[in-house]
PDB file as gemmi writes it, atoms N, CA and C in Angstrom:
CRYST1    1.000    1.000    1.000  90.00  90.00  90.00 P 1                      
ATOM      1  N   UNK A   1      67.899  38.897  81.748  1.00  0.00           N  
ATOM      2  CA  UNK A   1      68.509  38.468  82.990  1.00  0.00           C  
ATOM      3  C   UNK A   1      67.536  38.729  84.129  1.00  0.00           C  
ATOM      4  N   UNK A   2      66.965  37.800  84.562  1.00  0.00           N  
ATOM      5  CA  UNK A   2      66.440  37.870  86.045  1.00  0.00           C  
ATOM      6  C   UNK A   2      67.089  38.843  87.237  1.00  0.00           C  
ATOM      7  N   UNK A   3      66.123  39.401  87.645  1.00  0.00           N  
ATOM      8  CA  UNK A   3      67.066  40.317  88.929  1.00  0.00           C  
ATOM      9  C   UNK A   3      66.545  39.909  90.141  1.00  0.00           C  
ATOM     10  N   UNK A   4      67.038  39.699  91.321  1.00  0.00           N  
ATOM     11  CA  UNK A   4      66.750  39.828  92.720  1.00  0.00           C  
ATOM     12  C   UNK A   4      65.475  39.759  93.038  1.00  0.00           C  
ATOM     13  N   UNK A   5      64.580  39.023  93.711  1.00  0.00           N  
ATOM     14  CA  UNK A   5      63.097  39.347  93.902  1.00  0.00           C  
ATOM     15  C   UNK A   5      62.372  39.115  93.132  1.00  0.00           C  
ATOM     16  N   UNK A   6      62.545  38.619  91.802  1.00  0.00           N  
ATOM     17  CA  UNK A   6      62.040  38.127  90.747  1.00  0.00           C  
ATOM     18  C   UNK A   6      61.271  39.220  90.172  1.00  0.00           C  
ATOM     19  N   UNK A   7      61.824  40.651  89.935  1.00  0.00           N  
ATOM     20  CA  UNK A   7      61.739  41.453  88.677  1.00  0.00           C  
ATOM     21  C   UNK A   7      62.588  41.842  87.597  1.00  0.00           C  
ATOM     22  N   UNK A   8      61.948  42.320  86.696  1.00  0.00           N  
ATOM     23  CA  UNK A   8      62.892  42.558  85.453  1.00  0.00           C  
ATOM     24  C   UNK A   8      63.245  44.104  85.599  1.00  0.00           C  
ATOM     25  N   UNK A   9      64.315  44.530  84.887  1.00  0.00           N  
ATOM     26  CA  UNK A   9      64.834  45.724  84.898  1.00  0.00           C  
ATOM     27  C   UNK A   9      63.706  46.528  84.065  1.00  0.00           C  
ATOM     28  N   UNK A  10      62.950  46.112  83.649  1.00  0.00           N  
ATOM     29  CA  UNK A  10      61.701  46.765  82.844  1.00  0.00           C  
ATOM     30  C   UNK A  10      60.679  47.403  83.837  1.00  0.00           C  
ATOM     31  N   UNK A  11      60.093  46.440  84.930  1.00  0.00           N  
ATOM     32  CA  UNK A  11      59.281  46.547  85.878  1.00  0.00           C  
ATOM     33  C   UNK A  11      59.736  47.131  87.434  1.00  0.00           C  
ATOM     34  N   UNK A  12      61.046  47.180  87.308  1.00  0.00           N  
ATOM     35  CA  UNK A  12      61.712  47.972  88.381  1.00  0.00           C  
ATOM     36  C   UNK A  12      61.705  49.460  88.125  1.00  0.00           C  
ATOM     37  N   UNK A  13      62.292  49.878  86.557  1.00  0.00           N  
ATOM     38  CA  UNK A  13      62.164  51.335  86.052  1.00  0.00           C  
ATOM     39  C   UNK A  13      60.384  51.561  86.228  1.00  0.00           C  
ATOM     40  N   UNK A  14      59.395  50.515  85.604  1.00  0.00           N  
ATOM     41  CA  UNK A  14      58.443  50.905  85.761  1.00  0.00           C  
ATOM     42  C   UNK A  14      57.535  50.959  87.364  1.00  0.00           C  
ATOM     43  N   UNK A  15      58.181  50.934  87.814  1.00  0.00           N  
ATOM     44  CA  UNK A  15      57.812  50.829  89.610  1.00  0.00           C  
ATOM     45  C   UNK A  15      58.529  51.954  90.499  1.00  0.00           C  
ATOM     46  N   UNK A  16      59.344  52.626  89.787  1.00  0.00           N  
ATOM     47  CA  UNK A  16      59.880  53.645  90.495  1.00  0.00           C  
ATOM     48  C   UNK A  16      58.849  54.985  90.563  1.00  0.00           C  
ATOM     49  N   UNK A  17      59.192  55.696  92.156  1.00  0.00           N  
ATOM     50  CA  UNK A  17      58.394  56.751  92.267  1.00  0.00           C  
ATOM     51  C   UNK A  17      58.528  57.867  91.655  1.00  0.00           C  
ATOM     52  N   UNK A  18      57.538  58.442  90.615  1.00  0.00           N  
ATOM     53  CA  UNK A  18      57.192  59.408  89.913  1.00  0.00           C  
ATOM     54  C   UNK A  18      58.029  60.779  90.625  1.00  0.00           C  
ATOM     55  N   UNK A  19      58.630  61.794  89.720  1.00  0.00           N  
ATOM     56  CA  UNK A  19      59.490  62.504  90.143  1.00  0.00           C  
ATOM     57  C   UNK A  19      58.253  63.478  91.045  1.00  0.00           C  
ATOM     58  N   UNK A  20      59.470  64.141  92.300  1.00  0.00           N  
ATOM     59  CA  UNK A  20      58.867  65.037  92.812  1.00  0.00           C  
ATOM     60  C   UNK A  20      58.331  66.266  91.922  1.00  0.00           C  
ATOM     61  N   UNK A  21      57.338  67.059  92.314  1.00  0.00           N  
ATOM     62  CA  UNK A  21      56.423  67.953  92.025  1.00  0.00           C  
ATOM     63  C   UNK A  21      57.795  69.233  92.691  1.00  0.00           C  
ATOM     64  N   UNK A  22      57.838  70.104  92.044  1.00  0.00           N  
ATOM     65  CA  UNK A  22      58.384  71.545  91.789  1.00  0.00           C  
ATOM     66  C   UNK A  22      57.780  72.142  92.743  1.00  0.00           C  
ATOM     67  N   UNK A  23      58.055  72.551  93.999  1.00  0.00           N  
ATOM     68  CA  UNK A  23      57.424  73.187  95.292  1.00  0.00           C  
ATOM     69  C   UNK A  23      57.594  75.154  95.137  1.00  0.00           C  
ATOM     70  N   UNK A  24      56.712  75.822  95.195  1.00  0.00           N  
ATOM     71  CA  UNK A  24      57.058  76.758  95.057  1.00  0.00           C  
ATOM     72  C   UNK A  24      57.454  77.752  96.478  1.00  0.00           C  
ATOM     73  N   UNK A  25      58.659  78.332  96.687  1.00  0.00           N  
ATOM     74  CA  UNK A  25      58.980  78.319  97.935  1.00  0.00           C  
ATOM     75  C   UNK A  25      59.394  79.640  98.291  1.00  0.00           C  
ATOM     76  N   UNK A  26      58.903  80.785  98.360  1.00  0.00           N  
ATOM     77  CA  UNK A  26      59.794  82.118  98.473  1.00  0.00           C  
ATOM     78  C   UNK A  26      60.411  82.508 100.264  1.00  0.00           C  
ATOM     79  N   UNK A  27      60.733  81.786 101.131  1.00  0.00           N  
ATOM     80  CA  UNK A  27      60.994  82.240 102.308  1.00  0.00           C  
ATOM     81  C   UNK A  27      62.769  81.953 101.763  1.00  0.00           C  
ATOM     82  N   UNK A  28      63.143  82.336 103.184  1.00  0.00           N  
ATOM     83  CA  UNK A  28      65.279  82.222 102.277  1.00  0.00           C  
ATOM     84  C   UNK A  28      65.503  81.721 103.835  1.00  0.00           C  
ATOM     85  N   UNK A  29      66.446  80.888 103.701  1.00  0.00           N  
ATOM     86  CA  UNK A  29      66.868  80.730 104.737  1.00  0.00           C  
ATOM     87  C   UNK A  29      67.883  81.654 105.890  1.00  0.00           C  
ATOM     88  N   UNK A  30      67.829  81.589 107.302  1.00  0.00           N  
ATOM     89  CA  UNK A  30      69.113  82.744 107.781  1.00  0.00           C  
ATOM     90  C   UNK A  30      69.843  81.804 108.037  1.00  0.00           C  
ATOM     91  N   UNK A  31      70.975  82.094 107.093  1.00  0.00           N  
ATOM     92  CA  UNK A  31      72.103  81.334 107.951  1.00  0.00           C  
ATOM     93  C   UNK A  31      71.981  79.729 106.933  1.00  0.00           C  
ATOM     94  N   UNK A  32      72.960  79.234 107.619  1.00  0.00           N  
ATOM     95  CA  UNK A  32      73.172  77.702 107.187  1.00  0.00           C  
ATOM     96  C   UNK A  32      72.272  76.462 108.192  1.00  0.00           C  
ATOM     97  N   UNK A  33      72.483  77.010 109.561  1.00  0.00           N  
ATOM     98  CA  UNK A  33      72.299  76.336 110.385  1.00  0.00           C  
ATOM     99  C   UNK A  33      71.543  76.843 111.557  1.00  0.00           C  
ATOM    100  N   UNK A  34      70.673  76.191 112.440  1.00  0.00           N  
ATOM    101  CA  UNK A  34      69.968  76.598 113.782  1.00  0.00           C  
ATOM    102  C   UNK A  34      70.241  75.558 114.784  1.00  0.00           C  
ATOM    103  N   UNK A  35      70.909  76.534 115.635  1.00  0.00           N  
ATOM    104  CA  UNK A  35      71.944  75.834 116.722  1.00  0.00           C  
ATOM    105  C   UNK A  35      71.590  76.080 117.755  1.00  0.00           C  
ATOM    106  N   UNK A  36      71.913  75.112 119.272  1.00  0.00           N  
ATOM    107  CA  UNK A  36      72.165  75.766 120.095  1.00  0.00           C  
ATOM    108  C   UNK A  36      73.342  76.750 120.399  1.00  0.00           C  
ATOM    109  N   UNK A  37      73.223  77.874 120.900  1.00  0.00           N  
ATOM    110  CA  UNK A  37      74.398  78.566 121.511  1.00  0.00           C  
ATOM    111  C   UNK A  37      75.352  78.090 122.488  1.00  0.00           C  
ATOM    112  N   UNK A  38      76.755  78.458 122.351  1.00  0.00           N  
ATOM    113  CA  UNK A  38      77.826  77.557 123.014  1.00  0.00           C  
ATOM    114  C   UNK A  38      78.009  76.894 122.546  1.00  0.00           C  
ATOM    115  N   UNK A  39      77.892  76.060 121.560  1.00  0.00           N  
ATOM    116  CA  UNK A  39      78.527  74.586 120.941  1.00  0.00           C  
ATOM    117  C   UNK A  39      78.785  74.818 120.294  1.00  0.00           C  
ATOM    118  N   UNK A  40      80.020  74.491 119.329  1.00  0.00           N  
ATOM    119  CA  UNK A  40      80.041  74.628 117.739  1.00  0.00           C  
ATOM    120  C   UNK A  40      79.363  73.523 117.080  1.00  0.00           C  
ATOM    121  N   UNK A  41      78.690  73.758 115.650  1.00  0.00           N  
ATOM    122  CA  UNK A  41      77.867  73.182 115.174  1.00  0.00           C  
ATOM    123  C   UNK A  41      78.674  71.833 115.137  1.00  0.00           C  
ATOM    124  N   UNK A  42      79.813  71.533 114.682  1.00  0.00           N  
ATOM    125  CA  UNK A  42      80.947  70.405 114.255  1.00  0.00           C  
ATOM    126  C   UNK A  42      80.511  69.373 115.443  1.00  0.00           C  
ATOM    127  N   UNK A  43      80.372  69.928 116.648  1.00  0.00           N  
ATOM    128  CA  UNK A  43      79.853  69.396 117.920  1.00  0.00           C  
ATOM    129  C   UNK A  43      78.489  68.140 118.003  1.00  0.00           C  
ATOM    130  N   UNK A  44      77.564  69.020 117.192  1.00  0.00           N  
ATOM    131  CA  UNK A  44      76.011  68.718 117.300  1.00  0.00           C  
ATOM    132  C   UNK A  44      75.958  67.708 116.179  1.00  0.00           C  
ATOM    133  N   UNK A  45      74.885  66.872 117.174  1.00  0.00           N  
ATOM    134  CA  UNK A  45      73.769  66.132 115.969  1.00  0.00           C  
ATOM    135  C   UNK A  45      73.073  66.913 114.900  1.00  0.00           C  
ATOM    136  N   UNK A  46      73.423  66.521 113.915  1.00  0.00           N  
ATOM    137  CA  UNK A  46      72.529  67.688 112.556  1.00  0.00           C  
ATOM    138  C   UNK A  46      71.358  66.931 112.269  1.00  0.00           C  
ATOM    139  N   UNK A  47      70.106  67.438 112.215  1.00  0.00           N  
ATOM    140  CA  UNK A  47      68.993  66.667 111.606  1.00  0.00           C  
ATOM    141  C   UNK A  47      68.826  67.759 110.262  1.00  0.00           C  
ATOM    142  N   UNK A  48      68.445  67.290 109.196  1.00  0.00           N  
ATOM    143  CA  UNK A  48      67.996  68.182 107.631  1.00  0.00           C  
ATOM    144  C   UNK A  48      66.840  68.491 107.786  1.00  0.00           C  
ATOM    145  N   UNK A  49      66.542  69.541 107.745  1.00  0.00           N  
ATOM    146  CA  UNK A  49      65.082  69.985 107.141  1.00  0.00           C  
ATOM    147  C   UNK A  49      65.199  70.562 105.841  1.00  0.00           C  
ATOM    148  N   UNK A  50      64.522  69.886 104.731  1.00  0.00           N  
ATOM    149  CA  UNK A  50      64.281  70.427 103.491  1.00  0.00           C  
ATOM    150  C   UNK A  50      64.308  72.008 103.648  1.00  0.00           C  
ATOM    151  N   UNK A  51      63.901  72.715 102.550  1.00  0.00           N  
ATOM    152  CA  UNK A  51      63.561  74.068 102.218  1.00  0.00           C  
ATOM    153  C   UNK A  51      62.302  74.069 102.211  1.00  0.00           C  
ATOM    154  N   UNK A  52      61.526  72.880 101.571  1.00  0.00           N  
ATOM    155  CA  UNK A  52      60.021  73.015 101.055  1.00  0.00           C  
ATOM    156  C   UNK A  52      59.572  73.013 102.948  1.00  0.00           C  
ATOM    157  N   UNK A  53      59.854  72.624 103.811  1.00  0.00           N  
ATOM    158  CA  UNK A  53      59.649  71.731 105.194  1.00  0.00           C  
ATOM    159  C   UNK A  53      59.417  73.107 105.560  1.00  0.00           C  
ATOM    160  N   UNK A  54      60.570  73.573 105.907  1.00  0.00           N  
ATOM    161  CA  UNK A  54      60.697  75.171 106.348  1.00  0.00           C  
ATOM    162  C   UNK A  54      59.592  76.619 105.885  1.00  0.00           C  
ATOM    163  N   UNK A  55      59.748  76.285 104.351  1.00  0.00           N  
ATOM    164  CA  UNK A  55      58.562  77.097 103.250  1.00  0.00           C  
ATOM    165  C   UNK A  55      57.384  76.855 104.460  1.00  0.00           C  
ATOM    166  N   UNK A  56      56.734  75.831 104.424  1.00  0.00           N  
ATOM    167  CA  UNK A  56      55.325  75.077 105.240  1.00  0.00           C  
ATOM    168  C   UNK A  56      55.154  75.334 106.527  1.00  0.00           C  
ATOM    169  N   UNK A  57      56.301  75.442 107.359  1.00  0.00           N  
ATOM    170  CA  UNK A  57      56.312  76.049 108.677  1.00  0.00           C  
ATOM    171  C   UNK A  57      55.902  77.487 108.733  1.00  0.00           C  
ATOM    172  N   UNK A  58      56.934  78.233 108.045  1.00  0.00           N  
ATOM    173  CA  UNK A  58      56.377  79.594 107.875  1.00  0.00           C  
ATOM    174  C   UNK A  58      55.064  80.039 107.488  1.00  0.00           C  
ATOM    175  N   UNK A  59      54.584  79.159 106.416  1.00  0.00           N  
ATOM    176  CA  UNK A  59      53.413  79.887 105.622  1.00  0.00           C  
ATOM    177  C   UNK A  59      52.025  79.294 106.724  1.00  0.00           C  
ATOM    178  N   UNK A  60      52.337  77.873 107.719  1.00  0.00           N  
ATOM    179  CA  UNK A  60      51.154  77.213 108.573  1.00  0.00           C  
ATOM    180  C   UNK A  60      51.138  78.486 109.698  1.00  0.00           C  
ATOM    181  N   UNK A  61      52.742  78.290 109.745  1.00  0.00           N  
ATOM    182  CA  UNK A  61      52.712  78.540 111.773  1.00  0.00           C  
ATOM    183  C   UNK A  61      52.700  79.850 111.810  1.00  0.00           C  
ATOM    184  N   UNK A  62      53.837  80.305 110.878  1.00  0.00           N  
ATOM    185  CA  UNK A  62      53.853  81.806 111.243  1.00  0.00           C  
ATOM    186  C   UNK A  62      53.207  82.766 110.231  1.00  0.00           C  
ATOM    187  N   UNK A  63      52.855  82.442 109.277  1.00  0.00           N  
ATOM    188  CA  UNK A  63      51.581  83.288 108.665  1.00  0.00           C  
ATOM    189  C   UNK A  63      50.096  83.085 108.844  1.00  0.00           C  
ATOM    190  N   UNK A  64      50.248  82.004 109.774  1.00  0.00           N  
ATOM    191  CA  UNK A  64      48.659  81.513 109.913  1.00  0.00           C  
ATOM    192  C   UNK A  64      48.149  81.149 108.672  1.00  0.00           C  
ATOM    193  N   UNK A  65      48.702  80.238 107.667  1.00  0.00           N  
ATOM    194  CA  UNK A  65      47.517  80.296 107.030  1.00  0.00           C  
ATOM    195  C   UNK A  65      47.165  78.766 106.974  1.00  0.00           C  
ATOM    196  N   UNK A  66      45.701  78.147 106.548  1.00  0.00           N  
ATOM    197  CA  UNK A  66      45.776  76.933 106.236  1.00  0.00           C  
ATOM    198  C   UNK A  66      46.175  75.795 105.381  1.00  0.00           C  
ATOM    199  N   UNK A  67      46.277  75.015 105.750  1.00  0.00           N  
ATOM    200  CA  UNK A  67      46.843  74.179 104.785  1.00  0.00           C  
ATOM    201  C   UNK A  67      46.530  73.856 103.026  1.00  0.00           C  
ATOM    202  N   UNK A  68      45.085  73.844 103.280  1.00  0.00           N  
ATOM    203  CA  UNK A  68      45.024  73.858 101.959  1.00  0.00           C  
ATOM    204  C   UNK A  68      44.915  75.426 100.970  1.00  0.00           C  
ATOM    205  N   UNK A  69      45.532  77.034 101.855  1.00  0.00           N  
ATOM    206  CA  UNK A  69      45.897  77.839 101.560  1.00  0.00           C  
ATOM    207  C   UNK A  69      47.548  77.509 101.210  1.00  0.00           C  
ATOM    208  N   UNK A  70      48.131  77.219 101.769  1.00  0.00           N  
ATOM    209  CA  UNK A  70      49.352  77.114 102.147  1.00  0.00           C  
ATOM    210  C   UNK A  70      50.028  76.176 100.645  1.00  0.00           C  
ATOM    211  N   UNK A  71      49.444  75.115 100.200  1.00  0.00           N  
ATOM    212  CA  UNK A  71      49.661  74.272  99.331  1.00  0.00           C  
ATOM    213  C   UNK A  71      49.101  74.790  97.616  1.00  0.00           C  
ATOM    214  N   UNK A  72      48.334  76.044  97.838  1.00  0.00           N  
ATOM    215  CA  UNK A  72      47.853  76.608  96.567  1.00  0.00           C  
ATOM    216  C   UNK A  72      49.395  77.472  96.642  1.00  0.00           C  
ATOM    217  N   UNK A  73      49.377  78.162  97.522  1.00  0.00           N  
ATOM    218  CA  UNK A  73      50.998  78.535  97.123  1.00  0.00           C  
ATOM    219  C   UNK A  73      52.006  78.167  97.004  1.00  0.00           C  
ATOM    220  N   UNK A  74      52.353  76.973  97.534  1.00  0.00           N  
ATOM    221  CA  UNK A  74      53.271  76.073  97.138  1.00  0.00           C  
ATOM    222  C   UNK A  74      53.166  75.395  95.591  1.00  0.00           C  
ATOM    223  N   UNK A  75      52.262  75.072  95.315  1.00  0.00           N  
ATOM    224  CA  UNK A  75      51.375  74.227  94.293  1.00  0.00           C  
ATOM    225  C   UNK A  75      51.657  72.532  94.266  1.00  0.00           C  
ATOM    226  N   UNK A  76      51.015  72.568  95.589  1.00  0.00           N  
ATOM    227  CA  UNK A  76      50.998  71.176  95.594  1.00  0.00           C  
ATOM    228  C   UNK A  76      49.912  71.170  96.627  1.00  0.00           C  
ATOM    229  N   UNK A  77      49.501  69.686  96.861  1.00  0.00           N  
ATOM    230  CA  UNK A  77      47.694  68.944  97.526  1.00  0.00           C  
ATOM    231  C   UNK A  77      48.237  69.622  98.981  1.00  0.00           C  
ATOM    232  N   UNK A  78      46.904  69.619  99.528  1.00  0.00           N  
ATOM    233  CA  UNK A  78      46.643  70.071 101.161  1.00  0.00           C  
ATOM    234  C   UNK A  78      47.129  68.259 102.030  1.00  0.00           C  
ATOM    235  N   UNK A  79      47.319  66.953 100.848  1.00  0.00           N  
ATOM    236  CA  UNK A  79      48.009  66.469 101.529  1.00  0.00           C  
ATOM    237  C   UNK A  79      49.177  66.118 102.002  1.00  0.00           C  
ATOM    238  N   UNK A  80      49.961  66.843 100.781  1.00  0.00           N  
ATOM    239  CA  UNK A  80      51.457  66.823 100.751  1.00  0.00           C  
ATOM    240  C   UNK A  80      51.548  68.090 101.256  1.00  0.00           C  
ATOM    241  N   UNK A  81      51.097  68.974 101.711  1.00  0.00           N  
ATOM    242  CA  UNK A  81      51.219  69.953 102.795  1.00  0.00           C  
ATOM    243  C   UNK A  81      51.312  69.340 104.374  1.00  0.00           C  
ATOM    244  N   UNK A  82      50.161  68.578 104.094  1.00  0.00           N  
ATOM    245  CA  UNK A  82      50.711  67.572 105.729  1.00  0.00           C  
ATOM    246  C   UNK A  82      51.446  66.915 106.046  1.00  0.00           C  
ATOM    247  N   UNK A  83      52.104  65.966 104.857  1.00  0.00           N  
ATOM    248  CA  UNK A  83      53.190  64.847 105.359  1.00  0.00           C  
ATOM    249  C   UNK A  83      54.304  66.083 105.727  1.00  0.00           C  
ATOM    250  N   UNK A  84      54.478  67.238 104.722  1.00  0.00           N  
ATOM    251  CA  UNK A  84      55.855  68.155 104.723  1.00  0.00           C  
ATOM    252  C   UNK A  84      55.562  68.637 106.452  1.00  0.00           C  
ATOM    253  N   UNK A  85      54.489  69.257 106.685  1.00  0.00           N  
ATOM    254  CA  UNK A  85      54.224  70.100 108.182  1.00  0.00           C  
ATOM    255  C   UNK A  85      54.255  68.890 109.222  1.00  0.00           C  
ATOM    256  N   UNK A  86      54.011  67.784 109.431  1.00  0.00           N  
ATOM    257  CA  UNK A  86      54.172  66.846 110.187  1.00  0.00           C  
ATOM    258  C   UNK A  86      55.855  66.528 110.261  1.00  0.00           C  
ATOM    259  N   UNK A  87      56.384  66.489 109.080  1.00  0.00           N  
ATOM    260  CA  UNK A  87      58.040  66.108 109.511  1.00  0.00           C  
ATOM    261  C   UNK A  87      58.743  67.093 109.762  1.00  0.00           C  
ATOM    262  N   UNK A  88      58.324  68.288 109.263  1.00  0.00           N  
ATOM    263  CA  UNK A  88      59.072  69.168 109.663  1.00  0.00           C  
ATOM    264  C   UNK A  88      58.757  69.657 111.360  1.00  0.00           C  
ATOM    265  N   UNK A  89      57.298  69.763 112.065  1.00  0.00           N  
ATOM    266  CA  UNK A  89      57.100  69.772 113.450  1.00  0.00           C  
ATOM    267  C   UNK A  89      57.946  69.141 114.041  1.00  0.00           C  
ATOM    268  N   UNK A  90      57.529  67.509 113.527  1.00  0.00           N  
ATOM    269  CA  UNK A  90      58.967  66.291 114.843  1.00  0.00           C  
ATOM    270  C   UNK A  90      60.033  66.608 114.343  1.00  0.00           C  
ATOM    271  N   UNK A  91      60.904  67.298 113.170  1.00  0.00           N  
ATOM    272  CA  UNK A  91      62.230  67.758 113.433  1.00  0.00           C  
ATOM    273  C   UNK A  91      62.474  68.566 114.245  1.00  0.00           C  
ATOM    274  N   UNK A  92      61.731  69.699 114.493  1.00  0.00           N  
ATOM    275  CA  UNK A  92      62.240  70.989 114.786  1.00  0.00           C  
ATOM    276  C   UNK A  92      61.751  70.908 116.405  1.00  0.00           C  
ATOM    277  N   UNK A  93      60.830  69.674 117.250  1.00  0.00           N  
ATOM    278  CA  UNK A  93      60.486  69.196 118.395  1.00  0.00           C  
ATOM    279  C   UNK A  93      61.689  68.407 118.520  1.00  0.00           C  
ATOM    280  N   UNK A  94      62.257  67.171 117.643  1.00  0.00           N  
ATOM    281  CA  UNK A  94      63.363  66.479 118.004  1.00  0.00           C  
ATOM    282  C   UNK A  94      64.044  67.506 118.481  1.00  0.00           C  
ATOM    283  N   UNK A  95      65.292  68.603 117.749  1.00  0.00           N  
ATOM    284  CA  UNK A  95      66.179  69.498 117.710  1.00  0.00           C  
ATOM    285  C   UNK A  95      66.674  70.255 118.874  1.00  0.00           C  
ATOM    286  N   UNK A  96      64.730  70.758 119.174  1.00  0.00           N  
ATOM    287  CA  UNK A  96      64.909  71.648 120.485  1.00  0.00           C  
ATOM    288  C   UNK A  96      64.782  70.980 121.735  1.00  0.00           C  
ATOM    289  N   UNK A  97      64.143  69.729 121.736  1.00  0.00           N  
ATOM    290  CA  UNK A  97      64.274  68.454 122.909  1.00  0.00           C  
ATOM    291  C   UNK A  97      65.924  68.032 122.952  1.00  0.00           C  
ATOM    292  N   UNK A  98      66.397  67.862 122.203  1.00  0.00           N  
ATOM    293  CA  UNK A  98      67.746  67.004 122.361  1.00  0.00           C  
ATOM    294  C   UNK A  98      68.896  67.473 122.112  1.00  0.00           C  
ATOM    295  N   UNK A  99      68.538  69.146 122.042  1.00  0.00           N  
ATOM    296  CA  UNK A  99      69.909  70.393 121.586  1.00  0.00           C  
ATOM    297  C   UNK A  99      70.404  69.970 120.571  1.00  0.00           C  
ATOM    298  N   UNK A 100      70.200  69.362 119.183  1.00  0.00           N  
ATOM    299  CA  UNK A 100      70.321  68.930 118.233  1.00  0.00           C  
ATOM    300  C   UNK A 100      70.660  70.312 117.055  1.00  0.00           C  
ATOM    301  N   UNK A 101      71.565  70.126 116.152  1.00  0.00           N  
ATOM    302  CA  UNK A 101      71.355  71.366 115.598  1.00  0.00           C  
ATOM    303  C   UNK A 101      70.451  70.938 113.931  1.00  0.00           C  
ATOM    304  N   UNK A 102      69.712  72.484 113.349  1.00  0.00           N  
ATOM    305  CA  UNK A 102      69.095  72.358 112.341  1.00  0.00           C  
ATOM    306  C   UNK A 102      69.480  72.262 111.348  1.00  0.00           C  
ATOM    307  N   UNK A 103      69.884  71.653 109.934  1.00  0.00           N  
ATOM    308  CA  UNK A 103      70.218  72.254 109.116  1.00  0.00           C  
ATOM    309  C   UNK A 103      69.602  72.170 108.265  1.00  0.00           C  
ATOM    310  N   UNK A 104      69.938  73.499 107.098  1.00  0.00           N  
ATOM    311  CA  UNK A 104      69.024  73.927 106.275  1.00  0.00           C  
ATOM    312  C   UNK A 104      69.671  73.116 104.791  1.00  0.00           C  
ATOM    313  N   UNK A 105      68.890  72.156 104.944  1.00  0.00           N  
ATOM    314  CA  UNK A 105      69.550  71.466 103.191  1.00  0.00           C  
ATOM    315  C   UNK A 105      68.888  71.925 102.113  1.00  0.00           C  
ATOM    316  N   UNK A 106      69.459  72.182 101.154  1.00  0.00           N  
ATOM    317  CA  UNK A 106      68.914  72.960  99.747  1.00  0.00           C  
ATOM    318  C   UNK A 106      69.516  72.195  98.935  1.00  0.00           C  
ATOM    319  N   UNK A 107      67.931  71.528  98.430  1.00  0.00           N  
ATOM    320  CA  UNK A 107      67.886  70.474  97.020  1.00  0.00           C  
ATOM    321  C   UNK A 107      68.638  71.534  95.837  1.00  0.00           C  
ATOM    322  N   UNK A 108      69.565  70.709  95.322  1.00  0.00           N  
ATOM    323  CA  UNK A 108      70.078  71.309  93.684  1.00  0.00           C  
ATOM    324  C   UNK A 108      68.875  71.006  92.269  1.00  0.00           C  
ATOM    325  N   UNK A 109      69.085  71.960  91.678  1.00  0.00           N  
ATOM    326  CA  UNK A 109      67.832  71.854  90.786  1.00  0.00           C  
ATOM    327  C   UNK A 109      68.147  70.609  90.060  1.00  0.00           C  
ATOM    328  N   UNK A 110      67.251  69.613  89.532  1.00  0.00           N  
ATOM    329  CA  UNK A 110      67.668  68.563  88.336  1.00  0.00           C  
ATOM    330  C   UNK A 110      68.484  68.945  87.226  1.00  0.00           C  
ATOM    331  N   UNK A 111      69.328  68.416  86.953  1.00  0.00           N  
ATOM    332  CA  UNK A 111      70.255  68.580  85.579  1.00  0.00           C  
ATOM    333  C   UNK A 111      68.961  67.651  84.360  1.00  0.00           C  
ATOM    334  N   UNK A 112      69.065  68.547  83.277  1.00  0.00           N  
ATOM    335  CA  UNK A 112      68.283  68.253  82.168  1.00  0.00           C  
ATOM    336  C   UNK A 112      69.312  67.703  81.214  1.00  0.00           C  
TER     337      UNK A 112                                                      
END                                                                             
């Protein structure tokens, strides 16, 4: 059966993006959420920041270290250290520009 766009269900499975890489992450989050004070969160715009996002903030910004330090401990490239530290910066710049609140989303492990 022909699908949409003129691929086969063969070349669609074979075109899908390769599973994410296993981030290694020891920081914990406080709390659920980073809010402004006075509002209840129910109130606020929520933007997600991963765990791995957060991991990368800590280990760039507030441990100083570099990126391609930062990604040997994670175990992943000094460039997927950048796309993560780049989205996680404009979240956490969106958030505090627009009183937006943070939240801390935590991927569930894959079911095998």
């Amino acid at each position: 059966m022909k699908q949409p766009f003129g691929g086969s269900r063969e070349q669609e499975r074979a075109m899908s993006p390769r599973p994410k890489k296993k981030r290694l992450c020891c920081g914990q989050f406080c709390g659920r959420a980073y809010k402004p004070s006075g509002t209840p969160l129910q109130e606020l715009r929520h933007i997600a920041i991963q765990e791995d996002e957060l991991e990368v903030l800590r280990l760039c910004d507030f441990e100083g270290l570099f990126q391609v330090q930062a990604g040997e401990r994670m175990g992943v490239s000094r460039g997927t250290v950048q796309r993560m530290l780049t989205s996680a910066r404009r979240k956490v710049a969106e958030a505090l520009s627009t009183g937006a609140a943070l939240v801390f989303a935590v991927e569930e492990p894959p079911e095998e």
